[in-house]
Coordinates of C-alpha atoms in Angstrom, one line a residue:
X1243 CA 112.5 26.3 318.3
X1244 CA 114.6 28.6 320.5
X1245 CA 113.0 28.5 324.0
X1246 CA 115.9 30.3 325.8
X1247 CA 117.5 27.0 326.9
X1248 CA 118.1 25.1 323.7
X1249 CA 119.3 26.7 320.5
X1250 CA 118.6 24.7 317.3
X1251 CA 120.9 25.0 314.3
X1252 CA 119.7 23.5 311.0
X1253 CA 122.4 22.0 308.8
X1254 CA 120.9 21.8 305.4
X1255 CA 122.4 19.4 302.8
X1256 CA 119.7 19.9 300.2
X1257 CA 117.6 22.8 298.9
X1258 CA 115.6 25.3 300.9
X1259 CA 112.1 25.9 299.6
X1260 CA 110.7 28.8 301.7
X1261 CA 107.0 27.8 302.1
X1262 CA 106.7 27.6 305.9
X1263 CA 107.3 29.5 309.1
X1264 CA 109.7 28.4 311.8
X1265 CA 112.2 29.8 314.3
X1266 CA 115.6 28.5 315.0
X1267 CA 119.0 29.7 316.2
X1268 CA 120.9 29.2 313.0
X1269 CA 120.7 27.7 309.5
X1270 CA 123.8 26.5 307.6
X1271 CA 124.0 25.3 304.1
X1272 CA 126.3 22.3 304.4
X1273 CA 125.9 20.5 301.1
X1274 CA 128.6 19.5 298.7
X1275 CA 126.8 20.3 295.4
X1276 CA 125.1 23.4 294.2
X1277 CA 122.3 24.4 296.5
X1278 CA 119.1 26.3 295.9
X1279 CA 117.2 28.8 298.1
X1280 CA 113.8 29.3 296.6
X1281 CA 111.7 32.2 297.8
X1282 CA 108.1 31.2 296.9
X1283 CA 106.3 34.4 295.7
X1284 CA 109.3 36.5 297.0
X1285 CA 108.8 35.4 300.7
X1286 CA 111.8 36.4 302.8
X1287 CA 113.9 34.2 305.1
X1288 CA 114.7 36.1 308.3
X1289 CA 117.1 35.3 311.1
X1290 CA 120.7 34.3 311.1
X1291 CA 121.8 32.7 307.8
X1292 CA 125.3 31.5 306.8
X1293 CA 127.0 30.1 303.8
X1294 CA 129.9 27.7 304.6
X1295 CA 132.3 27.5 301.6
X1296 CA 134.1 24.4 302.9
X1297 CA 137.3 25.4 301.2
X1298 CA 140.5 26.0 303.2
X1299 CA 142.9 27.8 300.9
X1300 CA 142.8 31.6 301.7
X1301 CA 142.5 34.3 300.6
X1302 CA 138.8 33.9 300.2
X1303 CA 136.4 36.1 298.2
X1304 CA 132.7 35.6 297.9
X1305 CA 131.2 36.7 294.6
X1306 CA 127.6 37.5 293.8
X1307 CA 126.7 37.1 290.1
X1308 CA 130.4 37.1 289.3
X1309 CA 131.2 40.3 291.1
X1310 CA 133.1 40.6 294.4
X1311 CA 130.6 40.9 297.2
X1312 CA 131.1 44.0 299.3
X1313 CA 128.1 45.1 301.2
X1314 CA 127.1 46.1 304.7
X1315 CA 124.3 43.5 304.3
X1316 CA 127.0 40.8 304.8
X1317 CA 130.0 39.9 306.9
X1318 CA 132.7 37.5 306.0
X1319 CA 132.9 38.3 302.3
X1320 CA 136.6 37.5 302.4
X1321 CA 136.4 34.5 304.7
X1322 CA 135.3 30.9 304.4
X1323 CA 132.0 31.7 306.1
X1324 CA 129.6 34.3 304.7
X1325 CA 126.9 35.6 307.1
X1326 CA 123.8 37.5 306.1
X1327 CA 122.9 40.6 308.2
X1328 CA 119.6 41.1 306.4
X1329 CA 116.7 38.7 305.5
X1330 CA 117.3 36.5 302.5
X1331 CA 115.1 38.4 300.1
X1332 CA 114.6 39.1 296.4
X1333 CA 117.1 42.0 296.7
X1334 CA 119.8 39.3 296.4
X1335 CA 118.5 37.0 293.7
X1336 CA 121.4 35.4 291.9
X1337 CA 124.4 33.1 292.3
X1338 CA 126.8 33.2 295.3
X1339 CA 130.1 31.5 295.1
X1340 CA 133.3 31.6 297.2
X1341 CA 136.8 31.6 295.6
X1342 CA 140.0 30.5 297.3
X1343 CA 143.6 30.7 296.2
X1344 CA 143.4 27.4 294.2
X1345 CA 139.8 26.2 294.7
X1346 CA 136.2 27.4 294.7
X1347 CA 133.0 26.4 296.5
X1348 CA 129.8 25.1 295.1
X1349 CA 127.2 27.7 294.1
X1350 CA 124.4 28.9 296.2
X1351 CA 121.5 30.0 293.9
X1352 CA 118.8 32.2 295.2
X1353 CA 115.6 32.3 293.1
X1354 CA 112.1 33.5 293.4
X1355 CA 108.8 33.0 291.7
X1356 CA 106.2 30.3 291.6
X1357 CA 106.3 26.5 292.0
X1358 CA 103.8 24.5 289.9
X1359 CA 102.9 20.8 290.0
X1360 CA 100.8 20.0 286.9
X1361 CA 99.1 16.7 286.2
X1362 CA 97.5 15.6 282.9
X1363 CA 96.4 12.4 281.0
X1364 CA 96.8 11.9 277.3
X1365 CA 93.9 10.2 275.5
X1366 CA 96.1 8.2 273.1
X1367 CA 98.1 6.1 275.6
X1368 CA 95.5 6.1 278.4
X1369 CA 94.6 2.5 279.3
X1370 CA 91.8 3.1 281.9
X1371 CA 94.1 3.2 284.8
X1372 CA 97.2 5.2 283.8
X1373 CA 99.2 5.8 280.6
X1374 CA 101.2 3.2 278.6
X1375 CA 104.9 3.7 278.3
X1376 CA 105.5 1.8 275.1
X1377 CA 107.7 4.6 273.6
X1378 CA 110.0 4.3 276.6
X1379 CA 110.0 0.5 276.6
X1380 CA 111.0 0.6 272.9
X1381 CA 113.6 3.3 273.5
X1382 CA 111.9 5.6 271.0
X1383 CA 111.6 8.8 273.1
X1384 CA 114.4 11.2 272.1
X1385 CA 116.9 12.3 274.8
X1386 CA 116.4 16.0 273.7
X1387 CA 113.2 17.9 273.9
X1388 CA 111.2 17.7 270.6
X1389 CA 109.5 21.1 270.6
X1390 CA 112.3 22.9 268.6
X1391 CA 110.1 22.8 265.4
X1392 CA 107.1 24.7 264.3
X1393 CA 104.6 25.6 265.6
X1394 CA 106.4 25.7 269.0
X1395 CA 109.9 26.7 267.9
X1396 CA 111.1 26.3 271.5
X1397 CA 114.8 26.6 271.8
X1398 CA 115.3 25.1 275.3
X1399 CA 118.2 22.8 276.0
X1400 CA 116.4 20.2 278.1
X1401 CA 118.2 16.9 277.6
X1402 CA 118.6 13.6 279.6
X1403 CA 121.1 10.8 279.4
X1404 CA 118.4 8.2 279.5
X1405 CA 114.6 7.9 279.6
X1406 CA 113.2 6.4 282.8
X1407 CA 110.9 3.4 282.3
X1408 CA 107.8 5.2 283.7
X1409 CA 107.9 8.1 281.1
X1410 CA 105.2 8.5 278.5
X1411 CA 106.7 11.3 276.4
X1412 CA 107.8 14.9 276.5
X1413 CA 105.4 17.8 277.1
X1414 CA 105.9 21.6 276.9
X1415 CA 104.6 23.7 279.8
X1416 CA 104.0 27.4 279.3
X1417 CA 103.1 30.2 281.6
X1418 CA 101.1 33.2 280.4
X1419 CA 100.7 36.4 282.5
X1420 CA 97.8 38.8 281.9
X1421 CA 95.8 41.4 283.8
X1422 CA 92.6 40.0 282.3
X1423 CA 90.7 36.8 282.1
X1424 CA 91.7 33.6 280.3
X1425 CA 90.6 34.9 276.9
X1426 CA 93.4 37.5 277.2
X1427 CA 96.1 35.0 277.8
X1428 CA 97.3 35.0 274.2
X1429 CA 100.7 33.9 272.9
X1430 CA 101.9 37.5 273.4
X1431 CA 101.6 37.0 277.1
X1432 CA 104.0 34.1 277.4
X1433 CA 106.5 34.6 280.2
X1434 CA 108.0 31.2 280.6
X1435 CA 108.3 27.8 278.8
X1436 CA 109.9 24.6 279.8
X1437 CA 110.0 21.1 278.3
X1438 CA 109.2 18.3 280.8
X1439 CA 108.8 14.6 281.0
X1440 CA 105.4 13.1 281.5
X1441 CA 105.1 10.1 283.9
X1442 CA 102.6 7.4 283.4
X1443 CA 100.7 8.6 286.5
X1444 CA 100.1 11.9 284.8
X1445 CA 102.7 14.0 286.7
X1446 CA 105.1 16.2 284.9
X1447 CA 108.7 16.0 286.1
X1448 CA 111.8 18.2 285.6
X1449 CA 114.0 16.2 283.2
X1450 CA 117.2 17.1 285.1
X1451 CA 116.0 16.4 288.7
X1452 CA 113.0 14.0 288.1
X1453 CA 110.9 16.0 290.6
X1454 CA 107.2 17.0 290.1
X1455 CA 107.6 20.4 291.6
X1456 CA 108.7 22.8 288.9
X1457 CA 110.3 26.2 289.8
X1458 CA 109.6 29.1 287.5
X1459 CA 111.6 32.2 288.1
X1460 CA 109.1 35.0 287.2
X1461 CA 107.7 38.0 288.9
X1462 CA 104.2 37.5 290.0
X1463 CA 102.3 40.7 289.1
X1464 CA 99.1 39.6 287.4
X1465 CA 97.1 36.4 286.6
X1466 CA 99.2 33.4 285.6
X1467 CA 97.6 30.8 283.3
X1468 CA 99.3 27.5 282.5
X1469 CA 99.3 25.9 279.1
X1470 CA 100.3 22.2 278.3
X1471 CA 101.4 21.2 274.8
X1472 CA 102.0 17.7 273.4
X1473 CA 103.2 16.7 269.9
X1474 CA 99.9 15.1 268.7
X1475 CA 97.4 16.0 271.4
X1476 CA 95.5 19.3 271.5
X1477 CA 97.0 21.9 273.9
X1478 CA 95.0 23.0 277.0
X1479 CA 95.1 26.0 279.3
X1480 CA 94.0 26.3 282.9
X1481 CA 90.4 27.7 283.3
X1482 CA 91.5 29.9 286.2
X1483 CA 94.8 31.5 287.2
X1484 CA 97.1 29.2 289.1
X1485 CA 97.8 30.0 292.7
X1486 CA 100.8 32.1 293.7
X1487 CA 100.6 31.2 297.4
X1488 CA 103.3 29.8 299.7
X1489 CA 102.9 26.2 298.6
X1490 CA 103.4 24.5 295.2
X1491 CA 100.4 25.1 292.9
X1492 CA 99.1 21.6 292.1
X1493 CA 96.7 21.6 289.1
X1494 CA 95.2 18.4 287.8
X1495 CA 93.6 18.8 284.4
X1496 CA 92.3 15.2 284.5
X1497 CA 89.8 15.6 287.4
X1498 CA 87.2 17.6 285.5
X1499 CA 86.5 19.2 282.1
X1500 CA 86.0 22.4 284.0
X1501 CA 89.8 22.5 284.8
X1502 CA 90.5 23.5 281.2
X1503 CA 89.6 26.8 279.5
X1504 CA 86.9 25.7 277.0
X1505 CA 85.6 22.8 279.1
X1506 CA 84.4 19.8 277.1
X1507 CA 85.7 21.4 273.9
X1508 CA 89.2 21.2 275.4
X1509 CA 89.2 17.9 277.3
X1510 CA 87.7 14.5 276.4
X1511 CA 85.9 12.3 278.9
X1512 CA 87.7 9.0 279.1
X1513 CA 85.4 7.4 281.6
X1514 CA 85.4 6.9 285.4
X1515 CA 85.7 10.6 286.0
X1516 CA 89.0 11.0 284.1
X1517 CA 89.5 13.7 281.4
X1518 CA 92.4 13.9 279.0
X1519 CA 94.0 15.9 276.3
X1520 CA 92.5 15.1 272.9
X1521 CA 94.8 13.0 270.5
X1522 CA 94.9 12.8 266.7
X1523 CA 96.7 15.9 265.6
X1524 CA 99.4 14.5 263.2
X1525 CA 100.3 17.8 261.5
X1526 CA 100.9 19.9 264.6
X1527 CA 98.3 22.5 263.6
X1528 CA 96.2 22.1 266.8
X1529 CA 93.1 20.9 264.8
X1530 CA 92.0 17.3 264.3
X1531 CA 90.8 17.0 260.8
X1532 CA 90.5 14.5 257.9
X1533 CA 94.0 15.5 256.8
X1534 CA 95.4 14.0 260.0
X1535 CA 94.1 10.6 258.8
X1536 CA 94.4 10.9 255.0
X1537 CA 97.8 12.7 254.8
X1538 CA 99.6 10.9 257.7
X1539 CA 97.9 7.9 259.2
X1540 CA 96.6 6.2 255.9
X1541 CA 100.0 6.2 254.1
X1542 CA 101.7 4.6 257.1
X1543 CA 99.1 2.2 258.5
X1544 CA 100.5 -1.2 259.2
X1545 CA 104.1 0.0 259.5
X1546 CA 106.3 0.4 262.6
X1547 CA 106.8 4.1 262.9
X1548 CA 109.2 5.0 265.7
X1549 CA 108.6 8.4 267.2
X1550 CA 106.1 9.9 264.8
X1551 CA 103.1 12.2 265.4
X1552 CA 100.7 9.9 263.4
X1553 CA 101.2 7.3 266.1
X1554 CA 98.2 8.6 268.1
X1555 CA 98.4 5.9 270.8
X1556 CA 102.1 6.3 271.4
X1557 CA 102.9 2.6 271.1
X1558 CA 105.4 2.7 268.2
X1559 CA 102.9 1.3 265.7
X1560 CA 100.4 2.7 263.2
X1561 CA 97.3 0.6 263.3
X1562 CA 93.5 0.7 263.7
X1563 CA 93.9 1.6 267.4
X1564 CA 95.2 5.0 266.4
X1565 CA 92.2 5.6 264.3
X1566 CA 89.4 3.9 266.3
X1567 CA 90.5 4.7 269.8
X1568 CA 91.7 8.2 269.3
X1569 CA 91.2 10.0 266.0
X1570 CA 87.5 9.1 265.3
X1571 CA 86.6 10.3 268.8
X1572 CA 88.1 13.7 268.4
X1573 CA 87.6 14.5 264.7
X1574 CA 86.5 18.1 264.3
X1575 CA 88.0 19.3 267.6
X1576 CA 90.6 22.1 267.9
X1577 CA 92.6 23.6 270.8
X1578 CA 90.9 26.2 273.0
X1579 CA 94.2 27.9 273.9
X1580 CA 94.0 31.5 272.9
X1581 CA 96.2 32.4 270.0

């Protein structure tokens, strides 16, 4: 977009996700909040690139990861405007910020890795079209991620101030990296975990930004397999490695049993070509057994339960729907995710 007569400058107020190719005269990050430059799979951004601090109280000092920036790769380290003399690459992953005499700029965060966009359906709340959101309607979903207990023991700090009305529940997404096939993607190969919110259309969204594209800052060296966990549904893993190309990797577990490692032993056919995670695991052991009914569902049947794992349909009630629509259809199943 620079034909010798017209020079195009892009003023960017949002984030830059580097998944395309274009030419322009200049790109300026002109937002007022922290901004993100995301290099998908380490792809560089070439050309003239500037950070405008938008603060007017000199002296100025740009810092990279908390240290004064002083490199021939940049000009303007002690001015309001920082200019890159090299491509924006993984050599400078980290946080950039400008400090003035009495003020400081927003942060510019440069990250790299993979962007995933998972979609799933849960058997329990599935209604034939999408998933019910009764837990959200009744304000039963916690504002903090619930996977900080065994067997997950995930210590993430994902929280929200409120639960949107289209949210079904929390899920835990995990990436495993291995040089081998899916059978080698054991728990020892975990490289990233994140708690997400599950929308009623099956899309997983970042709890802070409510967006379905989820950025994972990891080096892509080998095969990456994605695992999805839920409190009372059996976990599943992708049957094949997810893509590390230039675009977000969309992976829909619901479109076929072949999408999950283990096939029909991992996903249940819910009709009309839709496959879902199997519900009925009240004791978190990733097996659906008689104990899930006798030890958890039976003692509580007929009672309102709030946010409990023995509410297999996720409607805030313990009743025959939990048993007949979910547990009886999955009895004897266990997760196919490698241990």
